[in-house]
Short mmCIF file of C-alpha atoms (C1' of nucleotides) in Angstrom, two decimals:
data_model
loop_
_atom_site.label_atom_id
_atom_site.label_comp_id
_atom_site.label_asym_id
_atom_site.label_seq_id
_atom_site.Cartn_x
_atom_site.Cartn_y
_atom_site.Cartn_z
CA UNK A 4 110.01 93.71 139.94
CA UNK A 5 111.23 96.28 137.43
CA UNK A 6 114.30 94.89 135.78
CA UNK A 7 115.09 95.67 132.19
CA UNK A 8 113.13 98.79 131.31
CA UNK A 9 112.16 99.31 127.72
CA UNK A 10 111.45 95.63 127.13
CA UNK A 11 108.07 96.30 128.70
CA UNK A 12 107.41 99.05 126.20
CA UNK A 13 108.19 96.66 123.38
CA UNK A 14 105.94 93.99 124.88
CA UNK A 15 103.09 96.49 125.09
CA UNK A 16 103.65 97.53 121.47
CA UNK A 17 103.65 93.95 120.20
CA UNK A 18 100.47 93.10 122.09
CA UNK A 19 98.77 96.32 121.03
CA UNK A 20 99.73 95.84 117.39
CA UNK A 21 98.10 92.43 117.32
CA UNK A 22 94.96 93.62 119.09
CA UNK A 23 94.59 96.74 116.94
CA UNK A 24 95.08 94.80 113.71
CA UNK A 25 92.56 92.20 114.83
CA UNK A 26 89.86 94.41 116.38
CA UNK A 27 90.54 98.01 115.37
CA UNK A 28 91.98 100.81 117.46
CA UNK A 29 88.82 102.19 119.10
CA UNK A 30 87.69 98.67 119.97
CA UNK A 31 91.02 97.95 121.69
CA UNK A 32 90.88 99.14 125.30
CA UNK A 33 93.94 100.14 127.26
CA UNK A 34 92.88 97.72 129.99
CA UNK A 35 92.97 94.81 127.57
CA UNK A 36 96.38 95.77 126.22
CA UNK A 37 97.61 95.91 129.80
CA UNK A 38 96.11 92.54 130.66
CA UNK A 39 97.39 90.69 127.59
CA UNK A 40 100.85 92.22 127.78
CA UNK A 41 101.06 91.38 131.53
CA UNK A 42 101.71 95.01 132.30
CA UNK A 43 99.89 97.59 134.43
CA UNK A 44 98.24 100.99 134.23
CA UNK A 45 101.25 102.68 135.79
CA UNK A 46 103.55 101.01 133.34
CA UNK A 47 101.45 101.81 130.32
CA UNK A 48 101.06 105.51 131.09
CA UNK A 49 104.70 105.74 131.99
CA UNK A 50 105.70 104.69 128.48
CA UNK A 51 102.83 106.34 126.60
CA UNK A 52 101.34 109.75 127.32
CA UNK A 53 97.89 108.69 126.15
CA UNK A 54 96.10 106.07 124.11
CA UNK A 55 96.57 108.21 121.01
CA UNK A 56 100.28 108.35 121.76
CA UNK A 57 100.23 104.55 121.57
CA UNK A 58 98.69 104.80 118.10
CA UNK A 59 101.45 107.16 117.04
CA UNK A 60 104.12 104.79 118.34
CA UNK A 61 102.45 101.81 116.68
CA UNK A 62 102.35 103.50 113.29
CA UNK A 63 105.93 104.70 113.67
CA UNK A 64 107.10 101.16 114.39
CA UNK A 65 105.00 99.55 111.71
CA UNK A 66 105.85 102.07 108.99
CA UNK A 67 109.56 101.74 109.70
CA UNK A 68 109.40 97.96 109.28
CA UNK A 69 107.26 98.40 106.19
CA UNK A 70 109.68 100.75 104.48
CA UNK A 71 112.58 98.47 105.45
CA UNK A 72 110.75 95.62 103.73
CA UNK A 73 110.41 97.79 100.63
CA UNK A 74 114.12 98.60 100.56
CA UNK A 75 115.02 94.94 100.99
CA UNK A 76 112.93 94.12 97.93
CA UNK A 77 114.47 96.95 95.94
CA UNK A 78 117.99 95.78 96.78
CA UNK A 79 117.05 92.22 95.91
CA UNK A 80 115.72 93.36 92.54
CA UNK A 81 118.77 95.47 91.74
CA UNK A 82 121.16 92.70 92.74
CA UNK A 83 119.28 90.07 90.76
CA UNK A 84 119.74 91.45 87.27
CA UNK A 85 120.62 94.45 85.16
CA UNK A 86 117.64 94.08 82.85
CA UNK A 87 115.11 96.77 83.85
CA UNK A 88 112.09 94.62 83.02
CA UNK A 89 113.46 91.64 84.92
CA UNK A 90 114.12 93.89 87.89
CA UNK A 91 110.47 94.84 87.99
CA UNK A 92 109.48 91.19 87.97
CA UNK A 93 112.11 90.32 90.58
CA UNK A 94 110.73 93.06 92.83
CA UNK A 95 107.21 91.67 92.60
CA UNK A 96 108.35 88.07 92.94
CA UNK A 97 110.11 88.98 96.17
CA UNK A 98 106.78 89.80 97.81
CA UNK A 99 105.05 86.90 96.11
CA UNK A 100 107.50 84.57 97.82
CA UNK A 101 107.04 86.37 101.13
CA UNK A 102 103.25 86.39 100.99
CA UNK A 103 102.58 83.36 103.16
CA UNK A 104 105.16 84.42 105.74
CA UNK A 105 103.57 87.87 105.91
CA UNK A 106 100.11 86.46 106.40
CA UNK A 107 101.19 84.08 109.14
CA UNK A 108 102.90 86.92 111.00
CA UNK A 109 99.94 89.32 110.82
CA UNK A 110 96.28 88.79 110.02
CA UNK A 111 95.96 92.15 108.32
CA UNK A 112 97.66 95.53 107.96
CA UNK A 113 97.89 98.12 110.73
CA UNK A 114 97.33 100.89 108.18
CA UNK A 115 93.81 99.60 107.57
CA UNK A 116 92.94 99.78 111.27
CA UNK A 117 94.39 103.24 111.71
CA UNK A 118 93.10 104.78 108.49
CA UNK A 119 89.53 103.79 109.25
CA UNK A 120 89.54 106.07 112.30
CA UNK A 121 89.64 109.54 110.88
CA UNK A 122 90.00 111.27 114.25
CA UNK A 123 93.31 109.55 114.81
CA UNK A 124 94.46 110.15 111.29
CA UNK A 125 94.22 113.88 111.80
CA UNK A 126 96.22 113.57 115.00
CA UNK A 127 99.59 113.10 113.38
CA UNK A 128 99.81 109.43 112.55
CA UNK A 129 98.58 110.20 109.06
CA UNK A 130 101.85 111.81 108.04
CA UNK A 131 103.83 108.68 108.80
CA UNK A 132 101.53 106.47 106.76
CA UNK A 133 101.62 108.90 103.88
CA UNK A 134 105.41 108.94 104.01
CA UNK A 135 105.43 105.15 103.73
CA UNK A 136 103.02 105.30 100.79
CA UNK A 137 105.25 107.82 99.04
CA UNK A 138 108.31 105.66 99.71
CA UNK A 139 106.60 102.73 98.01
CA UNK A 140 105.48 104.88 95.11
CA UNK A 141 108.91 106.40 94.53
CA UNK A 142 110.81 103.19 95.09
CA UNK A 143 108.91 101.08 92.60
CA UNK A 144 108.35 103.93 90.15
CA UNK A 145 112.11 104.18 89.71
CA UNK A 146 112.25 100.54 88.61
CA UNK A 147 109.21 101.06 86.41
CA UNK A 148 110.53 104.12 84.63
CA UNK A 149 113.65 102.21 83.65
CA UNK A 150 111.50 99.46 82.17
CA UNK A 151 108.86 101.66 80.57
CA UNK A 152 110.87 104.10 78.50
CA UNK A 153 108.20 104.89 75.97
CA UNK A 154 104.52 104.55 75.43
CA UNK A 155 102.31 101.52 75.58
CA UNK A 156 101.49 99.83 72.29
CA UNK A 157 98.03 101.31 72.30
CA UNK A 158 99.58 104.74 72.29
CA UNK A 159 98.24 105.56 75.73
CA UNK A 160 100.37 107.33 78.28
CA UNK A 161 100.82 105.32 81.45
CA UNK A 162 100.75 107.18 84.75
CA UNK A 163 103.85 105.60 86.26
CA UNK A 164 103.12 106.93 89.75
CA UNK A 165 99.64 105.44 89.68
CA UNK A 166 101.01 102.20 88.30
CA UNK A 167 103.52 102.12 91.13
CA UNK A 168 100.81 102.87 93.69
CA UNK A 169 99.04 99.77 92.44
CA UNK A 170 101.46 97.62 94.45
CA UNK A 171 100.38 99.29 97.68
CA UNK A 172 96.77 99.09 96.52
CA UNK A 173 97.09 95.37 95.82
CA UNK A 174 98.58 94.72 99.25
CA UNK A 175 95.89 96.60 101.15
CA UNK A 176 93.06 95.25 99.02
CA UNK A 177 94.37 91.71 99.41
CA UNK A 178 94.53 92.10 103.18
CA UNK A 179 90.82 92.97 103.15
CA UNK A 180 90.00 90.13 100.78
CA UNK A 181 91.79 87.70 103.09
CA UNK A 182 89.80 88.99 106.03
CA UNK A 183 86.43 88.96 104.29
CA UNK A 184 86.79 85.32 103.29
CA UNK A 185 89.04 84.08 106.08
CA UNK A 186 91.38 82.71 103.44
CA UNK A 187 94.91 84.07 103.81
CA UNK A 188 95.88 82.39 100.55
CA UNK A 189 94.40 85.32 98.68
CA UNK A 190 97.49 87.40 99.44
CA UNK A 191 99.77 85.08 97.48
CA UNK A 192 97.29 84.74 94.62
CA UNK A 193 96.77 88.49 94.33
CA UNK A 194 100.52 89.12 94.23
CA UNK A 195 100.80 86.48 91.52
CA UNK A 196 98.03 88.23 89.58
CA UNK A 197 99.83 91.54 89.99
CA UNK A 198 103.04 90.01 88.60
CA UNK A 199 101.21 88.46 85.64
CA UNK A 200 99.51 91.74 84.82
CA UNK A 201 102.75 93.66 85.07
CA UNK A 202 104.58 91.12 82.92
CA UNK A 203 101.88 91.47 80.29
CA UNK A 204 102.25 95.23 80.34
CA UNK A 205 106.03 95.03 80.07
CA UNK A 206 105.70 92.45 77.31
CA UNK A 207 103.33 94.70 75.44
CA UNK A 208 105.74 97.59 75.71
CA UNK A 209 108.64 95.43 74.58
CA UNK A 210 106.60 94.25 71.61
CA UNK A 211 105.87 97.83 70.60
CA UNK A 212 107.43 98.72 67.24
CA UNK A 213 110.64 100.53 68.16
CA UNK A 214 109.84 104.20 68.42
CA UNK A 215 112.65 106.64 68.78
CA UNK A 216 113.03 107.44 72.47
CA UNK A 217 112.90 111.05 73.54
CA UNK A 218 112.31 112.00 69.95
CA UNK A 219 109.47 113.89 68.34
CA UNK A 220 106.55 111.76 69.37
CA UNK A 221 103.69 114.22 69.45
CA UNK A 222 103.41 115.37 73.00
CA UNK A 223 100.07 116.09 74.57
CA UNK A 224 101.39 118.76 76.89
CA UNK C 9 55.13 113.69 116.52
CA UNK C 10 55.39 110.22 114.99
CA UNK C 11 54.13 110.47 111.46
CA UNK C 12 55.64 108.39 108.74
CA UNK C 13 57.34 105.47 110.45
CA UNK C 14 60.17 103.78 108.65
CA UNK C 15 61.55 107.03 107.24
CA UNK C 16 63.21 107.47 110.63
CA UNK C 17 64.87 104.10 110.28
CA UNK C 18 66.24 105.12 106.90
CA UNK C 19 67.46 108.45 108.28
CA UNK C 20 69.29 106.62 111.06
CA UNK C 21 70.86 104.22 108.56
CA UNK C 22 72.09 107.02 106.30
CA UNK C 23 73.59 108.93 109.19
CA UNK C 24 75.16 105.82 110.68
CA UNK C 25 76.65 104.75 107.34
CA UNK C 26 78.40 108.08 106.96
CA UNK C 27 79.68 108.08 110.54
CA UNK C 28 80.85 104.46 110.40
CA UNK C 29 82.65 104.94 107.09
CA UNK C 30 84.33 108.09 108.40
CA UNK C 31 85.26 107.02 111.93
CA UNK C 32 84.87 103.26 112.18
CA UNK C 33 82.11 101.29 113.88
CA UNK C 34 83.45 101.08 117.42
CA UNK C 35 84.29 104.79 117.38
CA UNK C 36 80.73 105.64 116.35
CA UNK C 37 78.53 105.92 119.45
CA UNK C 38 74.81 105.33 119.40
CA UNK C 39 74.34 108.72 121.05
CA UNK C 40 76.07 110.47 118.18
CA UNK C 41 74.05 108.61 115.57
CA UNK C 42 70.92 109.66 117.43
CA UNK C 43 72.01 113.29 117.67
CA UNK C 44 73.07 113.64 114.02
CA UNK C 45 70.00 111.85 112.69
CA UNK C 46 67.73 113.99 114.91
CA UNK C 47 66.29 110.88 116.46
CA UNK C 48 66.15 109.57 120.02
CA UNK C 49 67.16 106.59 122.14
CA UNK C 50 63.64 105.23 122.13
CA UNK C 51 63.44 105.51 118.38
CA UNK C 52 66.82 103.93 117.78
CA UNK C 53 66.21 100.88 119.96
CA UNK C 54 62.74 100.51 118.54
CA UNK C 55 64.17 100.02 115.04
CA UNK C 56 67.37 98.17 116.02
CA UNK C 57 67.69 95.53 118.71
CA UNK C 58 71.26 96.54 119.53
CA UNK C 59 74.23 98.40 118.13
CA UNK C 60 75.41 95.20 116.47
CA UNK C 61 72.00 94.87 114.86
CA UNK C 62 72.64 98.28 113.32
CA UNK C 63 75.89 96.95 111.86
CA UNK C 64 74.03 94.01 110.36
CA UNK C 65 71.44 96.32 108.81
CA UNK C 66 74.14 98.65 107.49
CA UNK C 67 76.02 95.84 105.79
CA UNK C 68 72.80 94.39 104.37
CA UNK C 69 71.90 97.75 102.85
CA UNK C 70 75.38 98.50 101.59
CA UNK C 71 76.01 95.05 100.11
CA UNK C 72 72.70 95.12 98.27
CA UNK C 73 73.57 98.44 96.65
CA UNK C 74 77.06 97.17 95.92
CA UNK C 75 75.86 94.03 94.13
CA UNK C 76 73.29 96.12 92.23
CA UNK C 77 76.14 98.32 91.04
CA UNK C 78 77.98 95.21 89.86
CA UNK C 79 74.99 93.94 87.91
CA UNK C 80 74.51 97.33 86.28
CA UNK C 81 78.11 97.20 85.06
CA UNK C 82 77.68 93.65 83.80
CA UNK C 83 74.57 94.58 81.85
CA UNK C 84 76.30 97.63 80.46
CA UNK C 85 79.21 95.50 79.30
CA UNK C 86 77.01 92.85 77.71
CA UNK C 87 74.89 95.44 75.94
CA UNK C 88 77.89 97.37 74.68
CA UNK C 89 79.45 94.73 72.46
CA UNK C 90 79.62 91.06 71.56
CA UNK C 91 83.42 90.94 71.58
CA UNK C 92 84.45 89.18 74.82
CA UNK C 93 87.63 91.23 75.20
CA UNK C 94 85.78 94.51 74.61
CA UNK C 95 83.19 93.47 77.17
CA UNK C 96 85.90 93.12 79.78
CA UNK C 97 87.16 96.59 78.98
CA UNK C 98 83.63 98.02 78.94
CA UNK C 99 83.02 96.55 82.39
CA UNK C 100 86.13 98.20 83.79
CA UNK C 101 85.49 101.49 81.97
CA UNK C 102 82.05 101.64 83.55
CA UNK C 103 83.59 101.93 87.01
CA UNK C 104 86.35 104.19 85.75
CA UNK C 105 83.69 106.66 84.61
CA UNK C 106 81.86 106.30 87.91
CA UNK C 107 84.94 106.74 90.08
CA UNK C 108 84.57 110.42 90.86
CA UNK C 109 80.85 110.09 91.55
CA UNK C 110 81.54 107.22 93.91
CA UNK C 111 84.17 109.16 95.80
CA UNK C 112 81.99 112.23 96.19
CA UNK C 113 79.16 110.09 97.55
CA UNK C 114 81.27 108.23 100.10
CA UNK C 115 84.71 108.89 101.51
CA UNK C 116 85.54 105.21 101.79
CA UNK C 117 83.96 101.75 101.79
CA UNK C 118 81.79 100.40 104.58
CA UNK C 119 83.38 96.98 104.18
CA UNK C 120 86.70 98.40 105.36
CA UNK C 121 85.15 99.75 108.55
CA UNK C 122 83.29 96.55 109.31
CA UNK C 123 86.03 94.10 108.39
CA UNK C 124 88.54 95.76 110.71
CA UNK C 125 86.41 94.81 113.71
CA UNK C 126 86.74 91.07 113.96
CA UNK C 127 84.21 90.71 116.79
CA UNK C 128 81.49 92.06 114.55
CA UNK C 129 82.61 90.01 111.60
CA UNK C 130 82.01 86.84 113.55
CA UNK C 131 78.54 88.05 114.48
CA UNK C 132 76.94 87.41 111.12
CA UNK C 133 77.72 90.47 109.03
CA UNK C 134 80.67 88.62 107.58
CA UNK C 135 78.49 86.31 105.52
CA UNK C 136 76.87 89.20 103.69
CA UNK C 137 80.19 90.77 102.78
CA UNK C 138 81.52 87.43 101.62
CA UNK C 139 78.44 86.94 99.45
CA UNK C 140 79.09 90.30 97.82
CA UNK C 141 82.73 89.38 97.23
CA UNK C 142 81.69 86.10 95.60
CA UNK C 143 79.16 87.93 93.43
CA UNK C 144 81.91 90.21 92.14
CA UNK C 145 84.25 87.29 91.58
CA UNK C 146 81.69 85.20 89.70
CA UNK C 147 80.28 88.13 87.74
CA UNK C 148 83.55 89.36 86.32
CA UNK C 149 85.07 85.90 86.00
CA UNK C 150 82.34 85.01 83.53
CA UNK C 151 83.36 87.91 81.30
CA UNK C 152 87.01 87.00 81.76
CA UNK C 153 86.64 83.34 80.87
CA UNK C 154 85.02 84.32 77.60
CA UNK C 155 87.96 86.56 76.79
CA UNK C 156 90.72 84.29 78.08
CA UNK C 157 90.02 81.00 76.37
CA UNK C 158 93.53 79.67 76.44
CA UNK C 159 96.82 80.28 78.11
CA UNK C 160 98.89 83.40 78.37
CA UNK C 161 101.74 83.78 75.90
CA UNK C 162 104.27 82.91 78.57
CA UNK C 163 102.58 79.55 78.94
CA UNK C 164 101.48 80.27 82.48
CA UNK C 165 98.04 79.35 83.69
CA UNK C 166 96.05 82.33 84.89
CA UNK C 167 93.88 81.89 87.96
CA UNK C 168 90.74 83.49 86.57
CA UNK C 169 89.05 83.69 89.97
CA UNK C 170 92.04 85.49 91.44
CA UNK C 171 92.21 87.76 88.41
CA UNK C 172 88.55 88.56 88.89
CA UNK C 173 89.05 89.22 92.61
CA UNK C 174 91.61 91.82 91.61
CA UNK C 175 88.78 94.23 90.77
CA UNK C 176 87.48 94.05 94.33
CA UNK C 177 91.05 94.28 95.59
CA UNK C 178 91.71 97.38 93.50
CA UNK C 179 88.56 99.08 94.78
CA UNK C 180 89.31 98.42 98.43
CA UNK C 181 92.99 99.24 98.12
CA UNK C 182 92.20 102.45 96.26
CA UNK C 183 89.77 103.50 98.99
CA UNK C 184 92.60 103.17 101.50
CA UNK C 185 95.05 105.00 99.25
CA UNK C 186 92.58 107.87 98.89
CA UNK C 187 92.22 108.07 102.64
CA UNK C 188 95.93 107.88 103.41
CA UNK C 189 96.72 110.78 101.12
CA UNK C 190 93.45 112.68 101.29
CA UNK C 191 93.34 112.62 97.49
CA UNK C 192 90.16 111.04 96.16
CA UNK C 193 91.56 111.23 92.63
CA UNK C 194 93.46 108.02 93.32
CA UNK C 195 90.27 105.99 92.80
CA UNK C 196 89.96 107.07 89.17
CA UNK C 197 93.67 106.63 88.50
CA UNK C 198 93.76 103.16 90.03
CA UNK C 199 90.77 102.04 87.96
CA UNK C 200 92.53 103.40 84.88
CA UNK C 201 95.64 101.45 85.82
CA UNK C 202 93.55 98.32 86.28
CA UNK C 203 92.04 98.77 82.82
CA UNK C 204 95.45 99.33 81.23
CA UNK C 205 96.85 96.24 82.91
CA UNK C 206 93.89 94.12 81.89
CA UNK C 207 94.07 95.41 78.31
CA UNK C 208 97.73 94.47 78.18
CA UNK C 209 96.91 90.98 79.42
CA UNK C 210 94.11 90.56 76.90
CA UNK C 211 96.36 91.92 74.16
CA UNK C 212 99.08 89.48 75.11
CA UNK C 213 96.61 86.61 74.94
CA UNK C 214 95.29 87.79 71.60
CA UNK C 215 98.84 87.99 70.27
CA UNK C 216 99.54 84.43 71.32
CA UNK C 217 100.16 82.16 68.34
CA UNK C 218 96.80 80.51 67.73
CA UNK C 219 96.67 77.31 69.73
CA UNK C 220 93.83 74.94 69.21
CA UNK C 221 91.22 75.66 71.85
CA UNK C 222 90.07 72.79 74.03
CA UNK C 223 92.44 70.53 72.17
CA UNK C 224 95.34 68.47 73.42
CA UNK C 225 97.35 71.11 75.19
CA UNK C 226 99.17 69.19 77.88
CA UNK C 227 97.08 69.55 81.01
CA UNK C 228 98.68 69.81 84.41
CA UNK C 229 95.82 68.13 86.19
"C1'" DC G 28 124.17 104.17 153.50
"C1'" DT G 29 121.79 107.94 151.12
"C1'" DT G 30 119.75 110.02 147.42
"C1'" DG G 31 117.77 110.23 142.87
"C1'" DT G 32 115.49 108.26 139.10
"C1'" DA G 33 113.36 105.09 136.10
"C1'" DT G 34 110.07 101.62 136.30
"C1'" DC G 35 106.12 99.50 137.73
"C1'" DA G 36 101.62 98.18 140.56
"C1'" DG G 37 96.90 99.01 141.30
"C1'" DA G 38 93.22 101.67 143.72
"C1'" DC G 39 90.56 105.43 142.34
"C1'" DT G 40 87.77 109.03 139.51
"C1'" DG G 41 84.90 111.46 136.26
"C1'" DT G 42 82.98 110.59 131.88
"C1'" DT G 43 81.03 107.96 128.18
"C1'" DT G 44 79.00 103.86 126.72
"C1'" DG G 45 75.20 100.56 125.24
"C1'" DG G 46 70.96 99.46 126.77
"C1'" DT G 47 66.40 99.76 129.75
"C1'" DC G 48 62.20 101.77 131.26
"C1'" DT G 49 58.22 104.73 131.71
"C1'" DG G 50 55.34 107.30 129.21
"C1'" DA G 51 53.60 110.26 125.52
"C1'" DT G 52 51.71 110.87 120.78
"C1'" DA G 53 49.59 109.60 116.47
"C1'" DC G 54 46.52 106.84 114.16
"C1'" DA G 55 43.75 102.76 112.69
"C1'" DA G 56 40.18 99.44 113.80
"C1'" DA G 57 36.09 98.35 116.44
"C1'" DT I 10 34.69 106.84 121.92
"C1'" DT I 11 37.54 103.05 123.14
"C1'" DT I 12 41.17 100.05 122.45
"C1'" DG I 13 45.39 98.55 120.41
"C1'" DT I 14 49.70 99.27 118.23
"C1'" DA I 15 53.52 101.41 116.12
"C1'" DT I 16 56.43 105.14 116.90
"C1'" DC I 17 58.99 108.19 119.42
"C1'" DA I 18 61.04 111.04 123.60
"C1'" DG I 19 64.27 111.25 127.20
"C1'" DA I 20 65.42 110.15 132.16
"C1'" DC I 21 67.94 106.63 134.04
"C1'" DC I 22 71.42 102.77 135.06
"C1'" DA I 23 75.35 99.57 135.41
"C1'" DA I 24 79.48 98.63 133.08
"C1'" DA I 25 83.46 100.03 130.70
"C1'" DC I 26 86.39 103.59 129.57
"C1'" DA I 27 90.78 106.67 129.53
"C1'" DG I 28 93.46 108.77 132.54
"C1'" DT I 29 95.32 110.20 137.63
"C1'" DC I 30 97.56 109.45 141.88
"C1'" DT I 31 100.04 107.36 145.64
"C1'" DG I 32 103.36 104.57 146.55
"C1'" DA I 33 106.54 100.49 146.04
"C1'" DT I 34 110.71 98.34 143.93
"C1'" DA I 35 115.11 98.12 141.67
"C1'" DC I 36 119.31 100.06 140.83
"C1'" DA I 37 122.98 103.46 139.87
"C1'" DA I 38 125.74 107.49 141.54
"C1'" DG I 39 127.76 109.92 145.35
#
DNA sequence: CTTGTATCAGACTGTTTGGTCTGATACAAA
DNA sequence: TTTGTATCAGACCAAACAGTCTGATACAAG
């Protein structure tokens, strides 16, 4: 009894997302997605041209929600304070507070499942994941640059992009740590560690003897 | 012409490791492993009871090499200096120097490929990965505890185990970052970031006004 | 009512899969 | 030489797989 239309598509996507995150994409058969979403072959291949097209749709959906989550955290941080360093901490605390909710909603990250299958990655889903990665890098790097105007106390240049990427890295690594031990509490603890480390770095920069910004510090380039 | 014996087994393992890391375990067929290792069905199922048995053997091999790598870094750090803080940095620098070699030898980490397939994880390979994770945690935590005798300057207790896990987390997250962008240089940059962050934390602790160690600091427990 | 279209159901198909089975080959021990 | 065993080769099989096809149902437009 076909009634509503695209609600079926959404039901298939939700079921498939869970199965792919839990078991991987190649290990998730179309038949099982159909069975667990109470759909049918005809329905599935009406909404998706192929199994790979499902992967594309899954990544599109997931990446959109992911980037939305990022922007929510950025807005939260900007609204919380005007102090650049405190904004950085507020940004990280936002995810720290969300950690347990994230882990109860999903056992791992879809990116992990998709990125492990290189064939799919080359098919066009890769671009969407990379766009999300770049969004995270740029979004947090903007906060970081405001809080890290100069050099670290040790006189070492910090690669702000790489430092910003470390948030993404911590998320993905923590997802794997949770899975390898079966303890989803690692996500919260790793985000706490990330905040502590970042606070230490910001504290070290703040404690640096005031150098003149944008002045004649000997450049290496 | 059967000549040497277990060299075939090793050839199959090497081929399978590469294929599984590149494409995932479920997406790697036994037929392809056979073809690319110039072996045969009879040979494969003589050395491995099933495809899952191959997974078990792969993880066993990989985890052993992984833990050996850890112990090499620990010995390097202990031999390098007696200063606890410098030992921590030496440990991290060891991997930083190895980053490019690691990435040219393998495009990602076998753990990622195995952990994404939950069915396999429950089969018995999971224990070996978890043992490796615990080895990393305990190994680095010992160095950390020597260098972090007290509290951080902010008066916040650091979870040393979680801080130690962050090395594993950084590795796994960096592997995924490399894959999502196709840039293997991220591994080196992320390990550099990890070292910078850890140095800042150690510096912050060192700059803490000298509290009496093991004395009557108000305990929370 | 008629027609068109979007949605769905499920039987069906050709291919790929993990795994089995029958032998063949090399070699060591007797 | 004879026997036994470890190793390998590849034909073969049943199950699972992604994808196709025919048709049914609902509903909106005319």
